[in-house]
PDB file of C-alpha atoms in Angstrom:
ATOM      1  CA  MET A   1     -12.417   8.915  -8.003  1.00  0.00           C
ATOM      2  CA  SER A   2     -15.935   9.406  -9.232  1.00  0.00           C
ATOM      3  CA  ALA A   3     -18.784   7.205  -8.128  1.00  0.00           C
ATOM      4  CA  ILE A   4     -18.958   3.759  -9.654  1.00  0.00           C
ATOM      5  CA  THR A   5     -22.235   3.876 -11.544  1.00  0.00           C
ATOM      6  CA  GLN A   6     -22.653   0.251 -12.562  1.00  0.00           C
ATOM      7  CA  PRO A   7     -22.698  -1.863 -10.540  1.00  0.00           C
ATOM      8  CA  HIS A   8     -23.045   0.408  -7.504  1.00  0.00           C
ATOM      9  CA  ASP A   9     -21.733  -0.245  -4.001  1.00  0.00           C
ATOM     10  CA  GLU A  10     -20.809   3.002  -2.255  1.00  0.00           C
ATOM     11  CA  PRO A  11     -19.354   1.550   0.982  1.00  0.00           C
ATOM     12  CA  LEU A  12     -17.197  -0.895  -0.976  1.00  0.00           C
ATOM     13  CA  GLN A  13     -16.030   1.897  -3.277  1.00  0.00           C
ATOM     14  CA  GLN A  14     -15.027   4.018  -0.282  1.00  0.00           C
ATOM     15  CA  ARG A  15     -12.987   1.147   1.114  1.00  0.00           C
ATOM     16  CA  LEU A  16     -11.369   0.687  -2.287  1.00  0.00           C
ATOM     17  CA  ASP A  17     -10.429   4.380  -2.364  1.00  0.00           C
ATOM     18  CA  ALA A  18      -8.915   4.068   1.116  1.00  0.00           C
ATOM     19  CA  ALA A  19      -7.014   0.929   0.109  1.00  0.00           C
ATOM     20  CA  MET A  20      -5.386   2.596  -2.888  1.00  0.00           C
ATOM     21  CA  ALA A  21      -4.550   5.701  -0.872  1.00  0.00           C
ATOM     22  CA  GLN A  22      -2.892   3.574   1.799  1.00  0.00           C
ATOM     23  CA  VAL A  23      -0.658   1.732  -0.663  1.00  0.00           C
ATOM     24  CA  ASN A  24       0.255   5.034  -2.345  1.00  0.00           C
ATOM     25  CA  ARG A  25       1.423   6.367   1.015  1.00  0.00           C
ATOM     26  CA  VAL A  26       3.902   3.497   1.219  1.00  0.00           C
ATOM     27  CA  LEU A  27       4.989   3.334  -2.411  1.00  0.00           C
ATOM     28  CA  LEU A  28       5.594   7.005  -3.078  1.00  0.00           C
ATOM     29  CA  GLY A  29       5.329   8.544  -6.518  1.00  0.00           C
ATOM     30  CA  LYS A  30       3.973   5.457  -8.284  1.00  0.00           C
ATOM     31  CA  PRO A  31       0.181   5.961  -8.552  1.00  0.00           C
ATOM     32  CA  ARG A  32      -0.062   4.390 -12.017  1.00  0.00           C
ATOM     33  CA  GLN A  33       1.803   1.253 -10.969  1.00  0.00           C
ATOM     34  CA  VAL A  34      -0.341   0.968  -7.830  1.00  0.00           C
ATOM     35  CA  LYS A  35      -3.512   1.276  -9.905  1.00  0.00           C
ATOM     36  CA  LEU A  36      -2.214  -1.381 -12.310  1.00  0.00           C
ATOM     37  CA  ALA A  37      -1.465  -3.701  -9.392  1.00  0.00           C
ATOM     38  CA  PHE A  38      -4.981  -3.191  -8.012  1.00  0.00           C
ATOM     39  CA  ALA A  39      -6.492  -3.848 -11.442  1.00  0.00           C
ATOM     40  CA  CYS A  40      -4.506  -7.076 -11.683  1.00  0.00           C
ATOM     41  CA  LEU A  41      -5.716  -8.369  -8.323  1.00  0.00           C
ATOM     42  CA  ILE A  42      -9.328  -7.319  -8.902  1.00  0.00           C
ATOM     43  CA  ALA A  43      -9.241  -9.087 -12.275  1.00  0.00           C
ATOM     44  CA  GLY A  44      -7.969 -12.244 -10.553  1.00  0.00           C
ATOM     45  CA  GLY A  45      -4.526 -12.153 -12.156  1.00  0.00           C
ATOM     46  CA  HIS A  46      -0.955 -12.660 -11.018  1.00  0.00           C
ATOM     47  CA  LEU A  47       1.619  -9.868 -11.042  1.00  0.00           C
ATOM     48  CA  LEU A  48       5.269  -9.847 -12.167  1.00  0.00           C
ATOM     49  CA  LEU A  49       7.444  -6.966 -10.948  1.00  0.00           C
ATOM     50  CA  GLU A  50      10.625  -6.645 -12.979  1.00  0.00           C
ATOM     51  CA  ASP A  51      13.266  -4.113 -12.027  1.00  0.00           C
ATOM     52  CA  VAL A  52      16.647  -3.582 -10.406  1.00  0.00           C
ATOM     53  CA  PRO A  53      16.901  -4.362  -6.666  1.00  0.00           C
ATOM     54  CA  GLY A  54      15.879  -1.735  -4.165  1.00  0.00           C
ATOM     55  CA  VAL A  55      13.097   0.193  -5.920  1.00  0.00           C
ATOM     56  CA  GLY A  56      10.150  -1.090  -3.850  1.00  0.00           C
ATOM     57  CA  LYS A  57       9.016  -4.345  -5.472  1.00  0.00           C
ATOM     58  CA  THR A  58       8.877  -6.275  -2.197  1.00  0.00           C
ATOM     59  CA  THR A  59       7.370  -3.278  -0.405  1.00  0.00           C
ATOM     60  CA  LEU A  60       4.486  -3.209  -2.903  1.00  0.00           C
ATOM     61  CA  ALA A  61       3.778  -6.916  -2.352  1.00  0.00           C
ATOM     62  CA  HIS A  62       3.752  -6.496   1.441  1.00  0.00           C
ATOM     63  CA  ALA A  63       1.495  -3.446   1.185  1.00  0.00           C
ATOM     64  CA  LEU A  64      -1.007  -5.245  -1.052  1.00  0.00           C
ATOM     65  CA  ALA A  65      -1.215  -8.226   1.305  1.00  0.00           C
ATOM     66  CA  ALA A  66      -1.683  -6.032   4.383  1.00  0.00           C
ATOM     67  CA  THR A  67      -4.235  -3.752   2.712  1.00  0.00           C
ATOM     68  CA  PHE A  68      -6.350  -6.670   1.437  1.00  0.00           C
ATOM     69  CA  ALA A  69      -5.940  -8.649   4.708  1.00  0.00           C
ATOM     70  CA  LEU A  70      -4.544 -11.595   2.762  1.00  0.00           C
ATOM     71  CA  GLU A  71      -2.519 -14.318   4.425  1.00  0.00           C
ATOM     72  CA  PHE A  72       1.028 -13.680   3.269  1.00  0.00           C
ATOM     73  CA  GLN A  73       3.960 -15.970   2.589  1.00  0.00           C
ATOM     74  CA  ARG A  74       7.320 -15.006   1.121  1.00  0.00           C
ATOM     75  CA  VAL A  75       9.652 -17.435  -0.618  1.00  0.00           C
ATOM     76  CA  GLN A  76      13.156 -16.294  -1.488  1.00  0.00           C
ATOM     77  CA  PHE A  77      13.964 -18.049  -4.744  1.00  0.00           C
ATOM     78  CA  THR A  78      17.534 -19.326  -4.965  1.00  0.00           C
ATOM     79  CA  SER A  79      19.388 -21.708  -7.245  1.00  0.00           C
ATOM     80  CA  ASP A  80      19.050 -24.602  -4.758  1.00  0.00           C
ATOM     81  CA  LEU A  81      15.319 -24.144  -4.060  1.00  0.00           C
ATOM     82  CA  LEU A  82      13.279 -27.290  -4.745  1.00  0.00           C
ATOM     83  CA  PRO A  83       9.652 -27.563  -5.938  1.00  0.00           C
ATOM     84  CA  SER A  84       8.743 -29.260  -2.640  1.00  0.00           C
ATOM     85  CA  ASP A  85       9.993 -26.162  -0.792  1.00  0.00           C
ATOM     86  CA  ILE A  86       7.104 -24.292  -2.407  1.00  0.00           C
ATOM     87  CA  ILE A  87       4.322 -26.835  -2.807  1.00  0.00           C
ATOM     88  CA  GLY A  88       4.908 -29.068   0.187  1.00  0.00           C
ATOM     89  CA  VAL A  89       5.799 -32.714   0.675  1.00  0.00           C
ATOM     90  CA  SER A  90       4.200 -36.005   1.729  1.00  0.00           C
ATOM     91  CA  VAL A  91       5.865 -37.484   4.815  1.00  0.00           C
ATOM     92  CA  TYR A  92       5.505 -41.067   5.963  1.00  0.00           C
ATOM     93  CA  GLU A  93       4.108 -41.317   9.498  1.00  0.00           C
ATOM     94  CA  ARG A  94       5.143 -44.496  11.264  1.00  0.00           C
ATOM     95  CA  GLU A  95       2.308 -44.278  13.778  1.00  0.00           C
ATOM     96  CA  THR A  96      -0.415 -44.451  11.125  1.00  0.00           C
ATOM     97  CA  GLY A  97       1.516 -46.265   8.418  1.00  0.00           C
ATOM     98  CA  GLN A  98       0.402 -43.639   5.928  1.00  0.00           C
ATOM     99  CA  PHE A  99       1.813 -40.636   4.111  1.00  0.00           C
ATOM    100  CA  ARG A 100       0.601 -37.251   5.284  1.00  0.00           C
ATOM    101  CA  PHE A 101       0.820 -34.146   3.116  1.00  0.00           C
ATOM    102  CA  HIS A 102       2.500 -31.145   4.722  1.00  0.00           C
ATOM    103  CA  PRO A 103       1.474 -28.005   2.796  1.00  0.00           C
ATOM    104  CA  GLY A 104       4.150 -25.606   1.626  1.00  0.00           C
ATOM    105  CA  PRO A 105       4.039 -21.795   1.572  1.00  0.00           C
ATOM    106  CA  ILE A 106       1.995 -21.780  -1.637  1.00  0.00           C
ATOM    107  CA  PHE A 107      -1.071 -22.449   0.526  1.00  0.00           C
ATOM    108  CA  THR A 108      -1.685 -18.791   1.308  1.00  0.00           C
ATOM    109  CA  GLY A 109      -3.587 -15.772   0.033  1.00  0.00           C
ATOM    110  CA  LEU A 110      -0.695 -13.849  -1.494  1.00  0.00           C
ATOM    111  CA  LEU A 111       2.573 -15.579  -2.271  1.00  0.00           C
ATOM    112  CA  LEU A 112       5.577 -13.354  -2.819  1.00  0.00           C
ATOM    113  CA  ALA A 113       7.969 -15.239  -5.110  1.00  0.00           C
ATOM    114  CA  ASP A 114      10.975 -13.035  -4.496  1.00  0.00           C
ATOM    115  CA  GLU A 115      13.608 -12.994  -7.262  1.00  0.00           C
ATOM    116  CA  ILE A 116      11.778 -15.782  -9.056  1.00  0.00           C
ATOM    117  CA  ASN A 117      14.317 -15.942 -11.875  1.00  0.00           C
ATOM    118  CA  ARG A 118      17.133 -16.946  -9.524  1.00  0.00           C
ATOM    119  CA  ALA A 119      15.598 -20.419  -9.226  1.00  0.00           C
ATOM    120  CA  SER A 120      16.009 -23.182 -11.781  1.00  0.00           C
ATOM    121  CA  PRO A 121      13.339 -23.702 -14.464  1.00  0.00           C
ATOM    122  CA  LYS A 122      12.244 -26.903 -12.680  1.00  0.00           C
ATOM    123  CA  THR A 123      11.483 -24.966  -9.500  1.00  0.00           C
ATOM    124  CA  GLN A 124       9.834 -22.133 -11.404  1.00  0.00           C
ATOM    125  CA  SER A 125       7.487 -24.650 -13.006  1.00  0.00           C
ATOM    126  CA  ALA A 126       6.187 -25.657  -9.573  1.00  0.00           C
ATOM    127  CA  LEU A 127       3.963 -22.574  -9.732  1.00  0.00           C
ATOM    128  CA  LEU A 128       2.324 -23.335 -13.080  1.00  0.00           C
ATOM    129  CA  GLU A 129      -0.615 -25.466 -11.937  1.00  0.00           C
ATOM    130  CA  ALA A 130      -1.321 -23.247  -8.938  1.00  0.00           C
ATOM    131  CA  MET A 131      -1.361 -20.055 -11.012  1.00  0.00           C
ATOM    132  CA  ALA A 132      -3.510 -21.498 -13.796  1.00  0.00           C
ATOM    133  CA  GLU A 133      -5.940 -23.695 -11.884  1.00  0.00           C
ATOM    134  CA  GLY A 134      -5.782 -22.707  -8.203  1.00  0.00           C
ATOM    135  CA  GLN A 135      -4.613 -26.154  -7.129  1.00  0.00           C
ATOM    136  CA  VAL A 136      -1.502 -28.298  -6.777  1.00  0.00           C
ATOM    137  CA  THR A 137      -0.998 -32.004  -7.342  1.00  0.00           C
ATOM    138  CA  VAL A 138       1.378 -34.003  -5.167  1.00  0.00           C
ATOM    139  CA  ASP A 139       1.814 -37.778  -5.461  1.00  0.00           C
ATOM    140  CA  GLY A 140      -1.311 -38.009  -7.578  1.00  0.00           C
ATOM    141  CA  GLN A 141      -3.452 -36.141  -5.042  1.00  0.00           C
ATOM    142  CA  THR A 142      -4.961 -32.771  -5.914  1.00  0.00           C
ATOM    143  CA  HIS A 143      -5.074 -30.090  -3.226  1.00  0.00           C
ATOM    144  CA  ALA A 144      -7.180 -26.974  -3.809  1.00  0.00           C
ATOM    145  CA  LEU A 145      -5.832 -23.583  -2.833  1.00  0.00           C
ATOM    146  CA  ALA A 146      -7.956 -21.141  -0.859  1.00  0.00           C
ATOM    147  CA  GLN A 147      -9.501 -18.281  -2.816  1.00  0.00           C
ATOM    148  CA  PRO A 148      -8.522 -15.607  -3.482  1.00  0.00           C
ATOM    149  CA  PHE A 149      -4.977 -16.702  -4.339  1.00  0.00           C
ATOM    150  CA  PHE A 150      -2.386 -14.464  -5.947  1.00  0.00           C
ATOM    151  CA  VAL A 151       1.254 -14.727  -6.896  1.00  0.00           C
ATOM    152  CA  VAL A 152       3.284 -11.538  -6.867  1.00  0.00           C
ATOM    153  CA  ALA A 153       6.730 -12.324  -8.232  1.00  0.00           C
ATOM    154  CA  THR A 154       9.758 -10.095  -8.411  1.00  0.00           C
ATOM    155  CA  GLN A 155      12.348 -10.536 -11.108  1.00  0.00           C
ATOM    156  CA  ASN A 156      15.777  -9.031 -11.557  1.00  0.00           C
ATOM    157  CA  PRO A 157      16.912  -7.969 -15.034  1.00  0.00           C
ATOM    158  CA  LEU A 158      18.256 -10.955 -16.941  1.00  0.00           C
ATOM    159  CA  ASP A 159      21.668  -9.365 -17.451  1.00  0.00           C
ATOM    160  CA  LEU A 160      22.365  -9.634 -13.698  1.00  0.00           C
ATOM    161  CA  ASN A 161      24.417 -12.584 -12.496  1.00  0.00           C
ATOM    162  CA  GLY A 162      22.731 -15.819 -11.423  1.00  0.00           C
ATOM    163  CA  THR A 163      19.404 -15.467 -13.236  1.00  0.00           C
ATOM    164  CA  PHE A 164      17.409 -17.921 -15.357  1.00  0.00           C
ATOM    165  CA  PRO A 165      14.920 -16.660 -17.970  1.00  0.00           C
ATOM    166  CA  LEU A 166      11.313 -17.477 -17.149  1.00  0.00           C
ATOM    167  CA  PRO A 167       9.860 -19.945 -19.681  1.00  0.00           C
ATOM    168  CA  ASP A 168       7.109 -18.653 -21.958  1.00  0.00           C
ATOM    169  CA  SER A 169       4.507 -20.824 -20.229  1.00  0.00           C
ATOM    170  CA  GLN A 170       5.429 -19.224 -16.901  1.00  0.00           C
ATOM    171  CA  LEU A 171       5.370 -15.675 -18.275  1.00  0.00           C
ATOM    172  CA  ASP A 172       1.917 -16.280 -19.743  1.00  0.00           C
ATOM    173  CA  ARG A 173       0.572 -17.027 -16.258  1.00  0.00           C
ATOM    174  CA  PHE A 174       1.293 -13.446 -15.179  1.00  0.00           C
ATOM    175  CA  MET A 175      -1.515 -11.112 -16.176  1.00  0.00           C
ATOM    176  CA  LEU A 176       0.649  -7.978 -15.912  1.00  0.00           C
ATOM    177  CA  ARG A 177       4.364  -7.248 -15.836  1.00  0.00           C
ATOM    178  CA  LEU A 178       5.299  -3.925 -14.232  1.00  0.00           C
ATOM    179  CA  SER A 179       8.482  -1.954 -13.771  1.00  0.00           C
ATOM    180  CA  LEU A 180       8.562   0.446 -10.818  1.00  0.00           C
ATOM    181  CA  ASP A 181      11.705   2.294 -11.965  1.00  0.00           C
ATOM    182  CA  TYR A 182      13.549   4.845  -9.851  1.00  0.00           C
ATOM    183  CA  PRO A 183      11.468   7.437  -7.958  1.00  0.00           C
ATOM    184  CA  ASP A 184      11.432  11.039  -9.111  1.00  0.00           C
ATOM    185  CA  ALA A 185      13.311  13.657  -7.086  1.00  0.00           C
ATOM    186  CA  THR A 186      10.291  14.659  -4.982  1.00  0.00           C
ATOM    187  CA  ALA A 187       9.369  11.090  -4.054  1.00  0.00           C
ATOM    188  CA  GLU A 188      12.987  10.198  -3.325  1.00  0.00           C
ATOM    189  CA  ARG A 189      13.372  13.178  -0.995  1.00  0.00           C
ATOM    190  CA  ALA A 190      10.221  12.074   0.843  1.00  0.00           C
ATOM    191  CA  LEU A 191      11.724   8.595   1.161  1.00  0.00           C
ATOM    192  CA  LEU A 192      14.969  10.006   2.538  1.00  0.00           C
ATOM    193  CA  THR A 193      13.280  12.245   5.098  1.00  0.00           C
ATOM    194  CA  GLY A 194      10.245  10.115   5.980  1.00  0.00           C
ATOM    195  CA  SER A 195       9.598   7.046   8.094  1.00  0.00           C
ATOM    196  CA  ASP A 196      11.307   3.745   7.442  1.00  0.00           C
ATOM    197  CA  ARG A 197       9.237   1.643   4.992  1.00  0.00           C
ATOM    198  CA  ARG A 198       9.310  -1.317   7.391  1.00  0.00           C
ATOM    199  CA  ASP A 199       7.732   0.815  10.117  1.00  0.00           C
ATOM    200  CA  LEU A 200       5.053   2.005   7.689  1.00  0.00           C
ATOM    201  CA  LEU A 201       4.298  -1.553   6.590  1.00  0.00           C
ATOM    202  CA  ALA A 202       3.952  -2.650  10.209  1.00  0.00           C
ATOM    203  CA  ARG A 203       1.341   0.064  10.787  1.00  0.00           C
ATOM    204  CA  LEU A 204      -0.817  -0.698   7.744  1.00  0.00           C
ATOM    205  CA  MET A 205      -4.433  -1.482   8.508  1.00  0.00           C
ATOM    206  CA  PRO A 206      -6.653  -3.798   6.421  1.00  0.00           C
ATOM    207  CA  GLN A 207      -9.002  -1.760   4.244  1.00  0.00           C
ATOM    208  CA  LEU A 208     -10.559  -4.720   2.405  1.00  0.00           C
ATOM    209  CA  ASP A 209     -10.558  -8.485   2.827  1.00  0.00           C
ATOM    210  CA  GLY A 210     -10.734 -11.552   0.634  1.00  0.00           C
ATOM    211  CA  THR A 211     -14.535 -11.481   0.569  1.00  0.00           C
ATOM    212  CA  ALA A 212     -14.563  -7.850  -0.560  1.00  0.00           C
ATOM    213  CA  LEU A 213     -11.905  -8.588  -3.161  1.00  0.00           C
ATOM    214  CA  LEU A 214     -14.026 -11.379  -4.625  1.00  0.00           C
ATOM    215  CA  ALA A 215     -17.016  -8.996  -4.633  1.00  0.00           C
ATOM    216  CA  LEU A 216     -14.948  -6.458  -6.568  1.00  0.00           C
ATOM    217  CA  HIS A 217     -13.994  -9.203  -9.000  1.00  0.00           C
ATOM    218  CA  ARG A 218     -17.667  -9.952  -9.624  1.00  0.00           C
ATOM    219  CA  GLN A 219     -18.379  -6.233 -10.088  1.00  0.00           C
ATOM    220  CA  ALA A 220     -15.587  -5.972 -12.632  1.00  0.00           C
ATOM    221  CA  GLN A 221     -16.947  -8.955 -14.558  1.00  0.00           C
ATOM    222  CA  ALA A 222     -20.259  -7.086 -14.886  1.00  0.00           C
ATOM    223  CA  ILE A 223     -18.637  -4.019 -16.483  1.00  0.00           C
ATOM    224  CA  THR A 224     -19.994  -3.522 -20.015  1.00  0.00           C
ATOM    225  CA  ALA A 225     -17.766  -4.089 -23.044  1.00  0.00           C
ATOM    226  CA  SER A 226     -19.447  -2.902 -26.245  1.00  0.00           C
ATOM    227  CA  THR A 227     -19.248  -4.614 -29.627  1.00  0.00           C
ATOM    228  CA  ALA A 228     -17.029  -1.797 -30.918  1.00  0.00           C
ATOM    229  CA  LEU A 229     -14.706  -2.233 -27.928  1.00  0.00           C
ATOM    230  CA  LEU A 230     -14.422  -5.969 -28.570  1.00  0.00           C
ATOM    231  CA  ASP A 231     -13.711  -5.232 -32.243  1.00  0.00           C
ATOM    232  CA  TYR A 232     -10.794  -3.018 -31.173  1.00  0.00           C
ATOM    233  CA  LEU A 233      -9.461  -5.650 -28.788  1.00  0.00           C
ATOM    234  CA  GLN A 234      -9.655  -8.336 -31.473  1.00  0.00           C
ATOM    235  CA  ALA A 235      -7.913  -6.046 -33.954  1.00  0.00           C
ATOM    236  CA  LEU A 236      -4.976  -5.733 -31.562  1.00  0.00           C
ATOM    237  CA  LEU A 237      -4.816  -9.510 -31.129  1.00  0.00           C
ATOM    238  CA  ALA A 238      -4.943 -10.080 -34.884  1.00  0.00           C
ATOM    239  CA  ALA A 239      -2.288  -7.444 -35.554  1.00  0.00           C
ATOM    240  CA  SER A 240       0.077  -9.153 -33.108  1.00  0.00           C
ATOM    241  CA  ARG A 241      -0.282 -12.434 -35.025  1.00  0.00           C
ATOM    242  CA  ARG A 242       0.588 -11.018 -38.434  1.00  0.00           C
ATOM    243  CA  HIS A 243       3.252  -8.484 -37.447  1.00  0.00           C
ATOM    244  CA  ALA A 244       6.481  -9.147 -39.314  1.00  0.00           C
ATOM    245  CA  ASP A 245       8.672  -8.611 -36.234  1.00  0.00           C
ATOM    246  CA  ILE A 246       6.626 -10.879 -33.931  1.00  0.00           C
ATOM    247  CA  ARG A 247       7.268 -14.617 -34.048  1.00  0.00           C
ATOM    248  CA  VAL A 248       4.395 -15.591 -31.736  1.00  0.00           C
ATOM    249  CA  GLY A 249       1.480 -13.223 -31.236  1.00  0.00           C
ATOM    250  CA  LEU A 250      -1.107 -12.949 -28.485  1.00  0.00           C
ATOM    251  CA  SER A 251      -3.226 -15.999 -27.681  1.00  0.00           C
ATOM    252  CA  PRO A 252      -6.972 -16.076 -26.970  1.00  0.00           C
ATOM    253  CA  ARG A 253      -6.035 -16.465 -23.283  1.00  0.00           C
ATOM    254  CA  ALA A 254      -4.145 -13.178 -23.517  1.00  0.00           C
ATOM    255  CA  GLY A 255      -7.251 -11.593 -25.039  1.00  0.00           C
ATOM    256  CA  LEU A 256      -9.407 -12.784 -22.159  1.00  0.00           C
ATOM    257  CA  ALA A 257      -6.844 -11.459 -19.682  1.00  0.00           C
ATOM    258  CA  LEU A 258      -6.782  -8.087 -21.451  1.00  0.00           C
ATOM    259  CA  LEU A 259     -10.561  -7.792 -21.307  1.00  0.00           C
ATOM    260  CA  ALA A 260     -10.655  -8.779 -17.615  1.00  0.00           C
ATOM    261  CA  ALA A 261      -7.919  -6.296 -16.728  1.00  0.00           C
ATOM    262  CA  ALA A 262      -9.588  -3.515 -18.738  1.00  0.00           C
ATOM    263  CA  ARG A 263     -12.871  -4.122 -16.908  1.00  0.00           C
ATOM    264  CA  ALA A 264     -11.043  -3.859 -13.565  1.00  0.00           C
ATOM    265  CA  TRP A 265      -9.336  -0.659 -14.760  1.00  0.00           C
ATOM    266  CA  ALA A 266     -12.725   0.804 -15.715  1.00  0.00           C
ATOM    267  CA  LEU A 267     -14.069  -0.104 -12.269  1.00  0.00           C
ATOM    268  CA  LEU A 268     -11.138   1.661 -10.612  1.00  0.00           C
ATOM    269  CA  SER A 269     -11.768   4.657 -12.863  1.00  0.00           C
ATOM    270  CA  GLY A 270     -15.366   4.876 -11.685  1.00  0.00           C
ATOM    271  CA  ARG A 271     -17.094   3.708 -14.855  1.00  0.00           C
ATOM    272  CA  GLY A 272     -19.549   0.957 -15.680  1.00  0.00           C
ATOM    273  CA  HIS A 273     -18.230   0.458 -19.205  1.00  0.00           C
ATOM    274  CA  VAL A 274     -14.852  -0.155 -20.836  1.00  0.00           C
ATOM    275  CA  LEU A 275     -13.297   2.504 -23.063  1.00  0.00           C
ATOM    276  CA  PRO A 276     -10.531   2.052 -25.662  1.00  0.00           C
ATOM    277  CA  GLU A 277      -8.353   4.099 -23.299  1.00  0.00           C
ATOM    278  CA  ASP A 278      -8.657   1.294 -20.744  1.00  0.00           C
ATOM    279  CA  ILE A 279      -7.357  -1.230 -23.265  1.00  0.00           C
ATOM    280  CA  GLN A 280      -4.514   1.131 -24.149  1.00  0.00           C
ATOM    281  CA  ALA A 281      -3.577   1.684 -20.495  1.00  0.00           C
ATOM    282  CA  LEU A 282      -3.280  -2.079 -19.912  1.00  0.00           C
ATOM    283  CA  PHE A 283      -1.919  -3.246 -23.252  1.00  0.00           C
ATOM    284  CA  VAL A 284       1.838  -2.797 -22.808  1.00  0.00           C
ATOM    285  CA  PRO A 285       2.075  -4.273 -19.269  1.00  0.00           C
ATOM    286  CA  LEU A 286      -0.180  -7.145 -20.356  1.00  0.00           C
ATOM    287  CA  ALA A 287       1.172  -7.886 -23.835  1.00  0.00           C
ATOM    288  CA  ALA A 288       4.882  -7.054 -23.810  1.00  0.00           C
ATOM    289  CA  HIS A 289       6.042 -10.138 -21.893  1.00  0.00           C
ATOM    290  CA  ARG A 290       3.839 -12.409 -24.022  1.00  0.00           C
ATOM    291  CA  LEU A 291       5.130 -11.259 -27.421  1.00  0.00           C
ATOM    292  CA  LEU A 292       8.008 -13.311 -28.861  1.00  0.00           C
ATOM    293  CA  PRO A 293      10.094 -11.093 -31.172  1.00  0.00           C
ATOM    294  CA  ALA A 294      11.215 -12.458 -34.521  1.00  0.00           C
ATOM    295  CA  ARG A 295      14.136 -10.024 -34.606  1.00  0.00           C
ATOM    296  CA  GLY A 296      15.913  -7.756 -32.174  1.00  0.00           C
ATOM    297  CA  ALA A 297      13.040  -5.578 -30.937  1.00  0.00           C
ATOM    298  CA  ASN A 298      11.838  -6.161 -27.388  1.00  0.00           C
ATOM    299  CA  GLY A 299       8.278  -6.821 -26.309  1.00  0.00           C
ATOM    300  CA  ASP A 300       7.643  -3.330 -24.930  1.00  0.00           C
ATOM    301  CA  THR A 301       8.599  -1.708 -28.228  1.00  0.00           C
ATOM    302  CA  LEU A 302       6.464  -4.151 -30.206  1.00  0.00           C
ATOM    303  CA  ALA A 303       3.439  -3.623 -27.949  1.00  0.00           C
ATOM    304  CA  ARG A 304       3.676   0.143 -28.406  1.00  0.00           C
ATOM    305  CA  GLN A 305       3.976  -0.336 -32.172  1.00  0.00           C
ATOM    306  CA  LEU A 306       0.774  -2.355 -32.174  1.00  0.00           C
ATOM    307  CA  LEU A 307      -1.051   0.376 -30.242  1.00  0.00           C
ATOM    308  CA  ALA A 308       0.171   2.985 -32.734  1.00  0.00           C
ATOM    309  CA  GLU A 309      -0.740   0.889 -35.793  1.00  0.00           C
ATOM    310  CA  VAL A 310      -4.224  -0.306 -34.798  1.00  0.00           C
ATOM    311  CA  ALA A 311      -6.783   2.466 -35.116  1.00  0.00           C
ATOM    312  CA  VAL A 312      -9.815   2.909 -32.859  1.00  0.00           C
ATOM    313  CA  ASP A 313     -12.925   2.884 -35.073  1.00  0.00           C
TER     314      ASP A 313
END
């Protein structure tokens, strides 16, 4: 990675390089997905990992938490999980005659919502306020979450048994949706002959912390986006809203998320300005799960169509 020219912080950049290298040693053969995950966290977004079981989704979440020294909580989503199992509950204390709030696992730095679509829509919705506003409300009382706060959720394909589709409002809270897919032959051989992933995760050392992550977020916000770049981004948004095969296009919130993610991607690429290539690298994982098809095409196909149809001036 070349030196980050604007804004410049060489020691922080070196730690960022080491952090990405460490996660890539655990999640073999997936450098693009690791970079996307880093861009999501640096941009302050939440991450949805959608794929078949056993390809490393949970491993990636553990590696991110350990590398960024974030307090980590894992919730296994099941059909009988209740919102209070995530947020917490107020319990009446006889000694004081008052209710006392007992925080749930959502009060952490990185929450792994494992197999989120196995829970009911009611339980899924327990995450909405936390993901959008960094707080939860219980019995009329608002409780702020510590910053930084991230949700990394895993999701099984919807054609597997016992799954509930995530509502559109929930999907929109995730900045990026990634698929890890099966490893290539070289990476799979390394997995078969190398150390157990659990042993590797146990040996991971923090390379950054929450303070450094917030500093990286501020650096990303300072990355320059030119007028021409914003014109291109707006053209993509507008095209999604008038496309004949898209029932609901991208919202202004999606546009803000795309710009934030592209700035983080530029930072990771060692630049102080956003290029159209940054928008293109982020567009499918950011837009596909937000696009509502009018016909049979899926969101990934529609997002790629938009990239092909909208020219860079």
